[in-house]
Coordinates of N, CA, C and O and ligand atoms in Angstrom, one line a residue:
M126 N 132.4 -10.4 134.1 CA 131.3 -11.1 134.7 C 130.6 -12.0 133.7 O 130.3 -11.6 132.6
N127 N 130.3 -13.2 134.1 CA 129.6 -14.1 133.2 C 128.1 -13.8 133.2 O 127.6 -13.1 134.1
L128 N 127.3 -14.5 132.3 CA 125.9 -14.3 132.3 C 125.2 -14.7 133.6 O 124.2 -14.2 134.0
D129 N 125.8 -15.8 134.2 CA 125.2 -16.3 135.4 C 125.6 -15.4 136.6 O 125.2 -15.7 137.8
G130 N 126.3 -14.3 136.4 CA 126.7 -13.4 137.5 C 128.0 -13.8 138.1 O 128.5 -13.0 138.9
S131 N 128.6 -14.9 137.7 CA 129.8 -15.3 138.4 C 131.0 -14.6 137.7 O 131.0 -14.3 136.5
A132 N 132.0 -14.3 138.4 CA 133.2 -13.6 137.9 C 134.0 -14.7 137.1 O 134.2 -15.8 137.6
Q133 N 134.5 -14.3 136.0 CA 135.3 -15.3 135.2 C 136.8 -15.1 135.6 O 137.3 -14.0 135.6
D134 N 137.4 -16.2 136.0 CA 138.8 -16.2 136.4 C 139.6 -16.7 135.1 O 139.5 -17.8 134.7
P135 N 140.3 -15.8 134.5 CA 141.0 -16.1 133.3 C 142.0 -17.3 133.5 O 142.4 -18.0 132.6
E136 N 142.5 -17.4 134.7 CA 143.5 -18.5 135.0 C 142.8 -19.8 135.0 O 143.5 -20.9 134.8
K137 N 141.5 -19.9 135.1 CA 140.8 -21.2 135.2 C 139.8 -21.4 134.0 O 138.9 -22.1 134.1
R138 N 140.1 -20.8 132.9 CA 139.3 -20.9 131.7 C 139.2 -22.3 131.2 O 140.3 -23.0 131.1
E139 N 138.0 -22.8 130.9 CA 137.9 -24.1 130.3 C 137.5 -24.0 128.9 O 136.6 -23.2 128.6
Y140 N 138.1 -24.7 128.0 CA 137.8 -24.6 126.6 C 137.0 -25.8 126.1 O 137.3 -26.9 126.5
S141 N 136.1 -25.5 125.2 CA 135.4 -26.7 124.6 C 136.3 -27.2 123.4 O 137.1 -26.5 122.9
S142 N 136.1 -28.5 123.1 CA 136.9 -29.0 122.0 C 136.4 -28.6 120.7 O 135.2 -28.3 120.6
V143 N 137.3 -28.4 119.7 CA 136.9 -27.9 118.4 C 137.3 -28.9 117.3 O 138.5 -29.4 117.4
C144 N 136.4 -29.2 116.4 CA 136.7 -30.1 115.3 C 137.6 -29.3 114.3 O 137.2 -28.2 113.9
V145 N 138.8 -29.9 114.0 CA 139.7 -29.2 113.1 C 139.9 -29.9 111.8 O 140.5 -29.4 110.8
G146 N 139.3 -31.1 111.6 CA 139.5 -31.8 110.3 C 139.2 -33.3 110.4 O 138.8 -33.8 111.5
R147 N 139.5 -33.9 109.3 CA 139.3 -35.4 109.3 C 140.6 -36.2 109.5 O 141.7 -35.7 109.1
E148 N 140.4 -37.3 110.1 CA 141.6 -38.2 110.4 C 142.3 -38.6 109.2 O 143.5 -38.6 109.1
D149 N 141.6 -39.0 108.1 CA 142.2 -39.5 106.9 C 143.1 -38.4 106.2 O 144.1 -38.7 105.7
Y150 N 142.7 -37.1 106.4 CA 143.4 -36.0 105.8 C 144.8 -35.9 106.5 O 145.8 -35.9 105.9
I151 N 144.7 -35.8 107.9 CA 146.0 -35.6 108.6 C 146.9 -36.8 108.5 O 148.1 -36.7 108.6
K152 N 146.3 -38.0 108.4 CA 147.2 -39.2 108.3 C 148.0 -39.1 107.0 O 149.1 -39.6 106.9
K153 N 147.4 -38.5 106.0 CA 148.2 -38.4 104.7 C 149.2 -37.2 104.8 O 150.3 -37.3 104.4
S154 N 148.7 -36.1 105.3 CA 149.6 -34.9 105.2 C 150.5 -34.9 106.4 O 151.5 -34.1 106.4
E155 N 150.2 -35.6 107.5 CA 151.1 -35.7 108.7 C 151.1 -34.4 109.5 O 151.8 -34.4 110.6
R156 N 150.5 -33.4 109.0 CA 150.4 -32.1 109.9 C 149.4 -31.2 109.3 O 149.0 -31.3 108.1
M157 N 148.8 -30.4 110.1 CA 147.8 -29.4 109.7 C 147.8 -28.3 110.7 O 148.3 -28.4 111.8
T158 N 147.3 -27.2 110.2 CA 147.2 -26.0 111.1 C 145.7 -25.7 111.3 O 144.9 -26.1 110.5
A159 N 145.4 -25.1 112.4 CA 144.0 -24.7 112.7 C 144.0 -23.5 113.7 O 145.0 -23.2 114.3
V160 N 142.9 -22.9 113.7 CA 142.6 -21.8 114.7 C 141.6 -22.3 115.6 O 140.5 -22.7 115.2
V161 N 141.9 -22.4 116.9 CA 141.0 -23.0 117.9 C 140.8 -21.9 119.0 O 141.8 -21.5 119.6
H162 N 139.6 -21.4 119.1 CA 139.3 -20.3 120.0 C 140.3 -19.2 119.8 O 140.9 -18.7 120.8
D163 N 140.5 -18.7 118.6 CA 141.4 -17.6 118.3 C 142.8 -17.9 118.6 O 143.6 -16.9 118.7
R164 N 143.2 -19.2 118.7 CA 144.6 -19.5 119.0 C 145.1 -20.4 117.8 O 144.5 -21.4 117.5
E165 N 146.2 -20.0 117.3 CA 146.8 -20.8 116.1 C 147.5 -22.0 116.7 O 148.4 -21.8 117.5
V166 N 147.2 -23.1 116.2 CA 147.9 -24.4 116.6 C 148.3 -25.2 115.4 O 147.8 -25.0 114.3
V167 N 149.3 -26.0 115.7 CA 149.7 -27.0 114.6 C 149.4 -28.4 115.2 O 149.7 -28.6 116.4
I168 N 148.9 -29.3 114.4 CA 148.7 -30.7 114.8 C 149.6 -31.6 113.9 O 149.6 -31.4 112.7
F169 N 150.3 -32.4 114.6 CA 151.2 -33.4 113.9 C 150.6 -34.8 114.1 O 150.1 -35.1 115.2
Y170 N 150.8 -35.6 113.0 CA 150.5 -37.0 113.2 C 151.9 -37.7 112.9 O 152.4 -37.6 111.8
H171 N 152.5 -38.3 114.0 CA 153.8 -38.8 113.9 C 153.9 -40.2 114.5 O 153.5 -40.3 115.7
K172 N 154.3 -41.1 113.8 CA 154.4 -42.5 114.3 C 153.2 -43.0 115.0 O 153.3 -43.5 116.1
G173 N 152.0 -42.7 114.4 CA 150.8 -43.2 115.0 C 150.2 -42.4 116.1 O 149.2 -42.8 116.7
E174 N 150.8 -41.3 116.4 CA 150.3 -40.5 117.5 C 150.0 -39.0 117.1 O 150.7 -38.5 116.2
Y175 N 149.0 -38.4 117.7 CA 148.7 -37.0 117.4 C 149.3 -36.1 118.5 O 149.3 -36.5 119.7
H176 N 149.8 -35.0 118.0 CA 150.3 -34.0 119.0 C 149.8 -32.6 118.5 O 149.8 -32.3 117.3
A177 N 149.4 -31.7 119.4 CA 149.0 -30.4 119.1 C 149.8 -29.4 120.0 O 150.0 -29.7 121.2
M178 N 150.2 -28.3 119.4 CA 150.9 -27.3 120.2 C 150.7 -25.9 119.5 O 150.2 -25.8 118.4
D179 N 151.1 -24.9 120.3 CA 151.0 -23.5 119.7 C 151.9 -23.5 118.5 O 153.0 -24.1 118.4
I180 N 151.4 -22.8 117.4 CA 152.1 -22.8 116.2 C 153.4 -22.0 116.2 O 154.3 -22.3 115.4
R181 N 153.5 -20.9 117.0 CA 154.6 -20.0 117.0 C 155.6 -20.5 118.0 O 155.3 -20.7 119.2
C182 N 156.9 -20.6 117.6 CA 157.9 -21.1 118.5 C 158.1 -20.2 119.7 O 158.1 -19.0 119.5
Y183 N 158.3 -20.8 120.9 CA 158.5 -20.0 122.1 C 159.7 -19.1 122.1 O 159.8 -18.1 122.8
H184 N 160.7 -19.4 121.2 CA 161.9 -18.6 121.2 C 161.7 -17.2 120.6 O 162.0 -16.2 121.2
S185 N 161.2 -17.2 119.4 CA 161.1 -15.9 118.7 C 159.9 -15.9 117.7 O 159.9 -15.1 116.8
G186 N 159.0 -16.8 117.9 CA 157.8 -16.8 117.1 C 157.9 -17.5 115.7 O 157.1 -17.3 114.8
G187 N 158.9 -18.4 115.6 CA 159.1 -19.1 114.3 C 157.9 -20.0 114.0 O 157.2 -20.5 114.9
P188 N 157.7 -20.3 112.7 CA 156.6 -21.1 112.3 C 156.9 -22.7 112.4 O 157.4 -23.3 111.5
L189 N 156.4 -23.2 113.5 CA 156.7 -24.6 113.8 C 156.1 -25.6 112.7 O 156.6 -26.7 112.5
H190 N 155.0 -25.2 112.1 CA 154.4 -26.1 111.1 C 155.3 -26.3 109.9 O 155.1 -27.2 109.1
L191 N 156.4 -25.5 109.8 CA 157.3 -25.7 108.6 C 158.6 -26.4 109.0 O 159.5 -26.5 108.2
G192 N 158.7 -26.9 110.3 CA 159.9 -27.5 110.8 C 159.9 -29.0 110.4 O 158.9 -29.6 110.1
D193 N 161.1 -29.6 110.6 CA 161.2 -31.0 110.5 C 161.1 -31.7 111.8 O 161.4 -31.1 112.8
I194 N 160.6 -33.0 111.8 CA 160.6 -33.8 113.0 C 161.8 -34.7 113.0 O 162.0 -35.4 112.1
E195 N 162.5 -34.7 114.2 CA 163.7 -35.5 114.3 C 163.7 -36.0 115.8 O 163.1 -35.4 116.7
D196 N 164.3 -37.2 116.0 CA 164.5 -37.7 117.3 C 165.8 -37.2 117.9 O 166.8 -37.2 117.3
F197 N 165.7 -36.8 119.2 CA 166.8 -36.4 120.0 C 166.7 -37.1 121.3 O 165.7 -37.0 122.0
D198 N 167.8 -37.8 121.6 CA 167.8 -38.6 122.9 C 166.5 -39.5 122.9 O 165.9 -39.7 124.0
G199 N 166.1 -40.0 121.8 CA 165.0 -40.9 121.7 C 163.6 -40.2 121.8 O 162.6 -40.9 121.9
R200 N 163.6 -38.9 121.7 CA 162.3 -38.2 121.9 C 162.1 -37.4 120.6 O 162.9 -36.6 120.1
P201 N 160.9 -37.7 120.0 CA 160.5 -37.0 118.7 C 160.3 -35.5 119.0 O 159.6 -35.1 120.0
C202 N 161.0 -34.7 118.2 CA 160.9 -33.2 118.4 C 160.6 -32.5 117.1 O 161.1 -33.0 116.0
I203 N 160.0 -31.4 117.2 CA 159.9 -30.5 116.1 C 161.1 -29.6 116.1 O 161.4 -29.0 117.2
V204 N 161.8 -29.4 115.0 CA 162.9 -28.5 115.0 C 162.5 -27.2 114.3 O 162.1 -27.2 113.1
C205 N 162.5 -26.1 115.0 CA 162.1 -24.8 114.5 C 162.9 -24.4 113.3 O 164.2 -24.5 113.4
P206 N 162.3 -24.0 112.2 CA 163.1 -23.7 111.0 C 163.9 -22.4 111.2 O 164.8 -22.2 110.4
W207 N 163.6 -21.6 112.1 CA 164.3 -20.3 112.2 C 165.7 -20.5 112.9 O 166.7 -20.1 112.4
H208 N 165.8 -21.0 114.1 CA 167.1 -21.1 114.8 C 167.3 -22.5 115.3 O 168.2 -22.7 116.2
K209 N 166.6 -23.4 114.8 CA 166.8 -24.9 115.1 C 166.6 -25.3 116.5 O 167.2 -26.3 117.0
Y210 N 165.8 -24.6 117.3 CA 165.5 -25.1 118.6 C 164.7 -26.4 118.5 O 163.9 -26.5 117.6
K211 N 164.9 -27.3 119.5 CA 164.2 -28.6 119.5 C 163.1 -28.6 120.6 O 163.4 -28.3 121.7
I212 N 161.9 -29.0 120.2 CA 160.8 -29.0 121.1 C 160.2 -30.4 121.1 O 159.8 -30.8 120.0
T213 N 160.0 -31.0 122.2 CA 159.5 -32.4 122.2 C 158.0 -32.3 121.9 O 157.2 -31.4 122.4
L214 N 157.6 -33.2 121.0 CA 156.2 -33.2 120.5 C 155.2 -33.6 121.7 O 154.1 -33.0 121.8
A215 N 155.7 -34.5 122.6 CA 154.8 -35.0 123.6 C 154.5 -34.0 124.7 O 153.4 -34.0 125.3
T216 N 155.6 -33.2 125.1 CA 155.5 -32.4 126.3 C 155.8 -30.9 126.1 O 155.5 -30.2 127.0
G217 N 156.3 -30.6 124.9 CA 156.6 -29.1 124.7 C 157.9 -28.7 125.4 O 158.1 -27.5 125.5
E218 N 158.7 -29.6 125.8 CA 160.0 -29.2 126.5 C 161.0 -28.7 125.4 O 161.1 -29.3 124.4
G219 N 161.7 -27.7 125.8 CA 162.9 -27.3 125.0 C 164.1 -28.2 125.4 O 164.4 -28.3 126.5
L220 N 164.7 -28.8 124.4 CA 165.9 -29.6 124.6 C 167.2 -28.8 124.2 O 167.1 -28.1 123.2
Y221 N 168.2 -29.1 124.9 CA 169.5 -28.5 124.5 C 170.6 -29.5 124.9 O 170.4 -30.4 125.7
Q222 N 171.8 -29.3 124.3 CA 172.9 -30.2 124.6 C 173.8 -29.4 125.6 O 174.2 -28.3 125.3
S223 N 174.2 -30.1 126.6 CA 175.1 -29.5 127.6 C 176.5 -30.2 127.5 O 176.5 -31.4 127.3
I224 N 177.5 -29.4 127.7 CA 178.8 -30.0 127.9 C 179.4 -29.7 129.2 O 179.0 -28.7 129.8
N225 N 180.2 -30.5 129.7 CA 180.9 -30.3 131.0 C 182.2 -29.5 130.7 O 183.1 -30.1 130.2
P226 N 182.2 -28.2 131.1 CA 183.5 -27.4 130.8 C 184.7 -28.0 131.5 O 185.8 -27.8 131.1
K227 N 184.5 -28.8 132.6 CA 185.7 -29.4 133.2 C 186.1 -30.7 132.5 O 187.2 -31.2 132.8
D228 N 185.3 -31.2 131.6 CA 185.6 -32.4 130.8 C 185.1 -32.2 129.4 O 184.2 -32.8 129.0
P229 N 185.8 -31.3 128.6 CA 185.3 -31.0 127.3 C 185.3 -32.2 126.3 O 184.7 -32.2 125.3
S230 N 186.1 -33.3 126.7 CA 186.1 -34.4 125.8 C 184.9 -35.3 126.0 O 184.6 -36.2 125.2
A231 N 184.1 -35.1 127.1 CA 183.0 -35.9 127.4 C 181.9 -35.7 126.3 O 181.8 -34.6 125.8
K232 N 181.1 -36.7 126.1 CA 180.0 -36.6 125.1 C 179.0 -35.6 125.6 O 178.6 -35.7 126.7
P233 N 178.5 -34.6 124.7 CA 177.5 -33.7 125.2 C 176.2 -34.5 125.6 O 175.9 -35.5 125.0
K234 N 175.5 -34.0 126.6 CA 174.3 -34.6 127.1 C 173.0 -33.8 126.7 O 173.1 -32.6 126.8
W235 N 172.0 -34.5 126.3 CA 170.7 -33.8 126.1 C 170.1 -33.4 127.4 O 169.9 -34.3 128.3
C236 N 169.6 -32.2 127.6 CA 169.0 -31.8 128.8 C 167.7 -31.0 128.4 O 167.5 -30.6 127.3
S237 N 166.8 -30.9 129.4 CA 165.5 -30.2 129.2 C 165.6 -28.8 129.9 O 166.0 -28.7 131.0
K238 N 165.0 -27.8 129.2 CA 164.8 -26.5 129.8 C 163.5 -26.4 130.5 O 163.1 -25.4 131.0
G239 N 162.7 -27.5 130.5 CA 161.3 -27.5 131.0 C 160.4 -27.2 129.9 O 160.7 -27.1 128.7
V240 N 159.1 -27.2 130.2 CA 158.0 -27.0 129.2 C 158.1 -25.5 128.7 O 157.9 -24.6 129.5
K241 N 158.3 -25.3 127.5 CA 158.4 -24.0 126.8 C 157.3 -23.7 125.8 O 156.9 -22.6 125.6
Q242 N 156.8 -24.8 125.2 CA 155.7 -24.7 124.2 C 154.5 -25.3 124.7 O 154.5 -26.4 125.2
R243 N 153.4 -24.5 124.6 CA 152.1 -25.1 125.2 C 151.5 -26.2 124.3 O 151.4 -26.0 123.1
I244 N 151.2 -27.3 125.0 CA 150.7 -28.5 124.3 C 149.2 -28.5 124.5 O 148.7 -28.2 125.6
H245 N 148.5 -28.9 123.5 CA 147.0 -29.0 123.6 C 146.6 -30.5 123.3 O 147.4 -31.3 122.9
T246 N 145.4 -30.8 123.7 CA 144.9 -32.2 123.6 C 144.2 -32.5 122.3 O 143.4 -31.7 121.9
V247 N 144.6 -33.6 121.7 CA 144.0 -34.1 120.5 C 143.2 -35.3 120.8 O 143.6 -36.2 121.4
T248 N 141.9 -35.3 120.3 CA 141.1 -36.5 120.4 C 140.5 -36.8 119.0 O 140.4 -35.9 118.2
V249 N 140.2 -38.1 118.8 CA 139.6 -38.5 117.6 C 138.3 -39.1 117.9 O 138.1 -40.0 118.8
D250 N 137.2 -38.7 117.2 CA 135.9 -39.3 117.3 C 135.3 -39.4 116.0 O 135.1 -38.4 115.3
N251 N 134.9 -40.7 115.6 CA 134.2 -40.9 114.4 C 134.9 -40.4 113.2 O 134.3 -39.8 112.3
G252 N 136.3 -40.5 113.2 CA 137.1 -40.0 112.1 C 137.3 -38.5 112.1 O 138.0 -38.0 111.2
N253 N 136.8 -37.8 113.1 CA 137.1 -36.3 113.2 C 138.1 -36.1 114.2 O 138.2 -36.7 115.3
I254 N 139.0 -35.1 113.9 CA 140.0 -34.7 114.9 C 139.5 -33.5 115.6 O 139.1 -32.5 115.1
Y255 N 139.7 -33.5 117.0 CA 139.3 -32.4 117.8 C 140.5 -32.0 118.6 O 141.3 -32.8 119.0
V256 N 140.6 -30.7 118.8 CA 141.6 -30.1 119.7 C 141.0 -29.4 120.8 O 140.0 -28.6 120.6
T257 N 141.5 -29.7 122.0 CA 141.0 -28.9 123.2 C 142.2 -28.1 123.7 O 143.3 -28.7 124.0
L258 N 142.1 -26.8 123.8 CA 143.2 -26.0 124.3 C 143.6 -26.3 125.7 O 142.7 -26.6 126.5
S259 N 144.8 -26.2 126.0 CA 145.3 -26.4 127.4 C 144.7 -25.3 128.3 O 144.8 -24.1 127.9
S260 N 144.2 -25.7 129.4 CA 143.8 -24.6 130.4 C 144.7 -24.7 131.6 O 144.3 -24.2 132.7
E261 N 145.9 -25.3 131.4 CA 146.8 -25.3 132.6 C 147.2 -23.9 132.9 O 147.6 -23.1 132.0
P262 N 147.1 -23.6 134.2 CA 147.3 -22.1 134.6 C 148.7 -21.6 134.6 O 149.0 -20.5 134.9
F263 N 149.7 -22.5 134.3 CA 151.1 -22.0 134.3 C 151.4 -21.1 133.1 O 150.7 -21.1 132.1
K264 N 152.3 -20.2 133.3 CA 152.7 -19.3 132.2 C 153.7 -20.0 131.4 O 154.8 -20.5 131.8
C265 N 153.4 -20.2 130.1 CA 154.2 -20.9 129.2 C 154.9 -19.9 128.2 O 154.2 -18.9 127.8
D266 N 156.1 -20.1 127.9 CA 156.8 -19.1 127.0 C 156.1 -18.8 125.7 O 156.1 -17.7 125.1
S267 N 155.5 -19.9 125.1 CA 154.9 -19.8 123.8 C 153.6 -18.9 123.9 O 153.1 -18.5 122.9
D268 N 153.1 -18.7 125.1 CA 151.9 -17.9 125.2 C 152.1 -16.5 124.7 O 151.2 -15.8 124.2
F269 N 153.4 -16.0 124.8 CA 153.7 -14.7 124.3 C 153.4 -14.4 122.9 O 152.9 -13.4 122.5
Y270 N 153.6 -15.5 122.0 CA 153.3 -15.3 120.6 C 151.9 -15.8 120.2 O 151.5 -15.7 119.1
A271 N 151.2 -16.4 121.2 CA 149.8 -16.9 120.9 C 148.8 -15.9 121.4 O 147.6 -16.1 121.1
T272 N 149.2 -14.9 122.1 CA 148.2 -14.0 122.7 C 148.7 -12.6 122.5 O 149.8 -12.3 122.1
G273 N 147.8 -11.6 122.8 CA 148.2 -10.2 122.8 C 148.7 -9.7 121.5 O 148.2 -10.1 120.4
D274 N 149.6 -8.7 121.5 CA 149.9 -8.0 120.3 C 150.6 -8.9 119.2 O 150.6 -8.6 118.1
F275 N 151.2 -10.0 119.7 CA 152.0 -10.8 118.7 C 151.2 -11.9 118.1 O 151.6 -12.6 117.2
K276 N 149.9 -12.0 118.5 CA 149.0 -13.0 117.9 C 148.8 -12.6 116.5 O 148.5 -11.5 116.1
V277 N 148.9 -13.6 115.6 CA 148.7 -13.4 114.2 C 147.2 -13.3 113.8 O 146.8 -12.4 113.1
I278 N 146.5 -14.2 114.4 CA 145.0 -14.3 114.2 C 144.4 -13.3 115.2 O 144.5 -13.5 116.4
K279 N 143.7 -12.3 114.7 CA 143.0 -11.4 115.6 C 141.6 -11.9 116.0 O 141.0 -12.5 115.2
S280 N 141.2 -11.7 117.2 CA 139.9 -12.1 117.6 C 138.8 -11.5 116.8 O 138.9 -10.4 116.4
S281 N 137.8 -12.4 116.5 CA 136.7 -11.9 115.7 C 135.7 -11.1 116.5 O 134.8 -10.5 116.0
S282 N 135.8 -11.2 117.8 CA 134.9 -10.5 118.7 C 135.3 -9.1 119.0 O 136.4 -8.7 118.7
Ligands
FES1475 FE1 162.2 -20.9 116.8 FE2 164.2 -19.2 117.2 S1 162.1 -18.8 116.6 S2 164.3 -21.3 117.3

């Protein structure tokens, strides 16, 4: 129950944006980590654009802030350092290569597993970087490592 007496619906939680650092710092380092409302996120600055996502890989909790960024099918992806899963920076989709078993000589095609990693919003104001957590109500695979028992950062409350 909230202070105003209304019941809080966890599916519809709205998060305030949180200042995580300065623009000139991330432009030099090209990545940074932050804790936003008790959720660990990584922020990338890549080719003039900012991207934020849950820091733990949806597959098995790998540290995405230590991965390399590479293009696959023309889409910039973070490559998880643990098992090399590819996650698009812009949408959080897991990419994989598929082959046609009936035509093994055909070139493998890049396909999407759908959104697997939760993406958050980055805004810049007066040289400060702000992150607003996603409040999209869908269940995202990376939530498993960002919440509950697997969360690295424990709530201060
Ligand atoms: Fe990231 Fe396995 S933990 S690919």
